[in-house]
Coordinates of C-alpha atoms in Angstrom, one line a residue:
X1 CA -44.5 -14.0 3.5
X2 CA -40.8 -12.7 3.2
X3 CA -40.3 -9.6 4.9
X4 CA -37.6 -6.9 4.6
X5 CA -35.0 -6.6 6.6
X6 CA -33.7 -2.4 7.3
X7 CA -30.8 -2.0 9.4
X8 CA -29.5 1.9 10.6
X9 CA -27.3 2.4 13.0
X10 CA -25.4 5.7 13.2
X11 CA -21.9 6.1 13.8
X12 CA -22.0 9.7 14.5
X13 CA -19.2 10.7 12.3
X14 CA -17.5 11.2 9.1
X15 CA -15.3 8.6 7.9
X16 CA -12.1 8.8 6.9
X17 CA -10.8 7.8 3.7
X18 CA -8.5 5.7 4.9
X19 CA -11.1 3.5 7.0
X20 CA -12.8 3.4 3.6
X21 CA -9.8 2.5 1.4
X22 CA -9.4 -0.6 4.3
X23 CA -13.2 -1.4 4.2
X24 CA -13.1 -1.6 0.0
X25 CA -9.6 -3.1 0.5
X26 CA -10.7 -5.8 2.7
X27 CA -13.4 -6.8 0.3
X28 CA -11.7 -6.9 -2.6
X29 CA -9.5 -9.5 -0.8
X30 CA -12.4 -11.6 0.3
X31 CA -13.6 -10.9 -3.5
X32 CA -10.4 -12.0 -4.8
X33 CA -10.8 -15.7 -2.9
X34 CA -14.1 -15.6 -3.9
X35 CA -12.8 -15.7 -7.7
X36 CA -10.6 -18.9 -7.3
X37 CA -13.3 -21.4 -6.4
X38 CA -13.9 -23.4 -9.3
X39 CA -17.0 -23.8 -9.4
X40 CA -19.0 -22.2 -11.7
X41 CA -21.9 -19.8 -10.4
X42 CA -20.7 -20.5 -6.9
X43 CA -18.3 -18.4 -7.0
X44 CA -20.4 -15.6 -8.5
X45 CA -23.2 -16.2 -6.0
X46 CA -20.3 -16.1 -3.3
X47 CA -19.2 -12.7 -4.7
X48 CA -22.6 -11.0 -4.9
X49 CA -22.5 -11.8 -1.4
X50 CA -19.1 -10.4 -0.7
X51 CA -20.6 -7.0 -2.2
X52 CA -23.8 -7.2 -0.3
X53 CA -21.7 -7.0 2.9
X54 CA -19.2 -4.1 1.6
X55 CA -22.9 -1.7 0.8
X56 CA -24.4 -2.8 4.0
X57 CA -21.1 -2.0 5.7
X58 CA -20.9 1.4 4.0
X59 CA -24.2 2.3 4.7
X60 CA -24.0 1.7 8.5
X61 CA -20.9 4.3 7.6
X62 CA -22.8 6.8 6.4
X63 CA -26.0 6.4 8.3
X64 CA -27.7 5.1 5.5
X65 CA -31.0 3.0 5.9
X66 CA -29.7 -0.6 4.2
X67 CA -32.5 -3.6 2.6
X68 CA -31.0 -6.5 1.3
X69 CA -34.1 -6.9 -1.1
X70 CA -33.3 -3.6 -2.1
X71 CA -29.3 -3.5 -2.6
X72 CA -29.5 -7.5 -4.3
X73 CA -32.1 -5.6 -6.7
X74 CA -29.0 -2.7 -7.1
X75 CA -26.5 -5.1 -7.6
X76 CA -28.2 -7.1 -10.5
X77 CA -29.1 -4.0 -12.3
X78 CA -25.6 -3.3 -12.5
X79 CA -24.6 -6.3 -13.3
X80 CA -27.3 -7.1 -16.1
X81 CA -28.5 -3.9 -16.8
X82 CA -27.0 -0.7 -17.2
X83 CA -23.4 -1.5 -17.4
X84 CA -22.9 -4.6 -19.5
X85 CA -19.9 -4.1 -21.0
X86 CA -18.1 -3.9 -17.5
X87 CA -20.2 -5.2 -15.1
X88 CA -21.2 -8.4 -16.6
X89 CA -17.8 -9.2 -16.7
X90 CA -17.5 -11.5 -14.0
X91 CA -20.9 -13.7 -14.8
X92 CA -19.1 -14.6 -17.8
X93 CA -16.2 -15.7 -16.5
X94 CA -18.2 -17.8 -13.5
X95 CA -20.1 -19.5 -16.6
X96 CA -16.4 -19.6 -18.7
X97 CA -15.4 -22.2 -15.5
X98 CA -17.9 -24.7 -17.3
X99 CA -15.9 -25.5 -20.2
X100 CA -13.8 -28.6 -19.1
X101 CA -10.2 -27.1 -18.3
X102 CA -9.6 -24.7 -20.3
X103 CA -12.9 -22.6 -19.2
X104 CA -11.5 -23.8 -15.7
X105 CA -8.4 -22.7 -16.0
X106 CA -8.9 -19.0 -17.8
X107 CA -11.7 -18.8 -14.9
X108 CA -9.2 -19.3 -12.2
X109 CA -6.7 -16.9 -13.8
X110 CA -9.2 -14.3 -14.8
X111 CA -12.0 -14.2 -11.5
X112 CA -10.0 -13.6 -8.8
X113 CA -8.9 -9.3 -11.0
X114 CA -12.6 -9.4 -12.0
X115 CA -13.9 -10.4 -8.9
X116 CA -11.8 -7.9 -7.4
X117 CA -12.1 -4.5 -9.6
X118 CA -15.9 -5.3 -9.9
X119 CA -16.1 -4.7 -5.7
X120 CA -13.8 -2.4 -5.9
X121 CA -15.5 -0.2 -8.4
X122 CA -18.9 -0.8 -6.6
X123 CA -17.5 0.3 -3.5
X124 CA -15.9 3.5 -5.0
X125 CA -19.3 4.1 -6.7
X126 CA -21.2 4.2 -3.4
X127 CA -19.1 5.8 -1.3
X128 CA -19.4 8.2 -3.6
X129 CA -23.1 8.3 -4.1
X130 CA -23.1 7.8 -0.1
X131 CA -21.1 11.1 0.7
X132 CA -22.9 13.4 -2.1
X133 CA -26.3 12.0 0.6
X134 CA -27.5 9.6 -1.7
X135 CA -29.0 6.7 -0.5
X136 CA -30.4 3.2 -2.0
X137 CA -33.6 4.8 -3.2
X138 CA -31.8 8.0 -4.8
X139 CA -29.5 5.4 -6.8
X140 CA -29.6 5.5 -10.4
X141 CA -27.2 2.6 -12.2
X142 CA -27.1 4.8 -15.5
X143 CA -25.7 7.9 -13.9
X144 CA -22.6 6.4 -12.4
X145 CA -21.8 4.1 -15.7
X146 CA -18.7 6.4 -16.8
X147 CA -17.3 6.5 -13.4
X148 CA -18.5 2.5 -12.6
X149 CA -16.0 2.2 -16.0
X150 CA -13.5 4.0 -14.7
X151 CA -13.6 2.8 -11.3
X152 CA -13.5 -1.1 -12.6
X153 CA -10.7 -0.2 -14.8
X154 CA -8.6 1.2 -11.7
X155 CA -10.0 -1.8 -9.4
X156 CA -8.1 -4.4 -12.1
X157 CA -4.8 -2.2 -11.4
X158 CA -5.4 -2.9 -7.7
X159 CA -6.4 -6.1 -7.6
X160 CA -3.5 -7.3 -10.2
X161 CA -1.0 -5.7 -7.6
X162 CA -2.8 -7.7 -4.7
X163 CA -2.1 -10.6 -6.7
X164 CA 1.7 -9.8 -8.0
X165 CA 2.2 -9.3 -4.2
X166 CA 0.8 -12.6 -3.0
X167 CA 2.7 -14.1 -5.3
X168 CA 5.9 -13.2 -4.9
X169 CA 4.5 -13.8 -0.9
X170 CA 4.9 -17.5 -1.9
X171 CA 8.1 -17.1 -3.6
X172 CA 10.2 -15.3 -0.8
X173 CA 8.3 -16.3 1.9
X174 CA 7.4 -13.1 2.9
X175 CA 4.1 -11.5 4.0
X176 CA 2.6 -9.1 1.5
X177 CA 2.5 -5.6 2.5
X178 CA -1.0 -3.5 2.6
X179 CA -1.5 -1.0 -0.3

């Protein structure tokens, strides 16, 4: 019999936006790593997991009852459901990595942006659903697909300068600076 896990904790008090830019932030990174493994489905599976932890992180943020079985269910209603255009974005490329090195190589070019605006869109979503007092169970996919869209489009700007900034990292040496 699987049982469902609920974890609340409050924190006691509003976060700031910065601690919330730094939580997306930090995900979209892991996201971003996420993207360059090159194995097909792993890397998707990997990400979904990435996500999982960024909405159970904000919800412990906004003292927001959290259920895996609940958010997973979220999650893949986004992804298959109610935003397909945008959201399904980075199953395709996970399945793309099965072509023999061409799929590969796009994959590995393309996932790490997707992989990144795709959490950085669903953390923007929620943390604005979150401070309105939604919670998991008030959720509805289809009223946040314009800003979802918007949101991803925005995350691809971000996650394009994380990567512009690790590489020129590995050209001059240097440490990339936090945006």
């Amino acid at each position: 019999m699987k049982t469902e896990t609920t974890e609340t904790e409050k924190t006691g008090q509003e976060p700031s936006q910065e601690e919330l830019d730094n939580l997306i932030r930090n995900h979209v990174y892991a996201s971003m790593g996420v993207g360059l493994v090159p194995i097909p489905l792993a890397d998707f599976l990997a990400l979904t997991g990435i996500q999982i932890n960024l909405l159970r992180k904000l919800a412990k943020t906004y003292d927001v009852p959290f259920s895996k079985d609940t958010v997973k269910n979220i999650l893949f209603s986004l992804v298959g459901g109610a935003l397909p255009t945008v959201a399904s974005v980075p199953l395709a490329v996970s399945v793309a990595k099965a072509v023999p090195f061409i799929g590969q190589t796009a994959g590995i070019v393309t996932m790490p942006i997707v992989a990144g605006a795709a959490t950085y869109a669903i953390g923007k979503v929620f943390v604005r659903h979150f401070a309105s007092g939604g919670t998991f169970l008030t959720f509805n996919p289809e009223k946040v697909k314009d800003y979802y869209t918007e949101m991803f489009k925005k995350g691809e700007e971000v996650a394009s300068d994380i990567k512009e900034k690790r590489e020129a990292k590995k050209q001059d040496g240097k440490a990339p600076e936090n945006s």
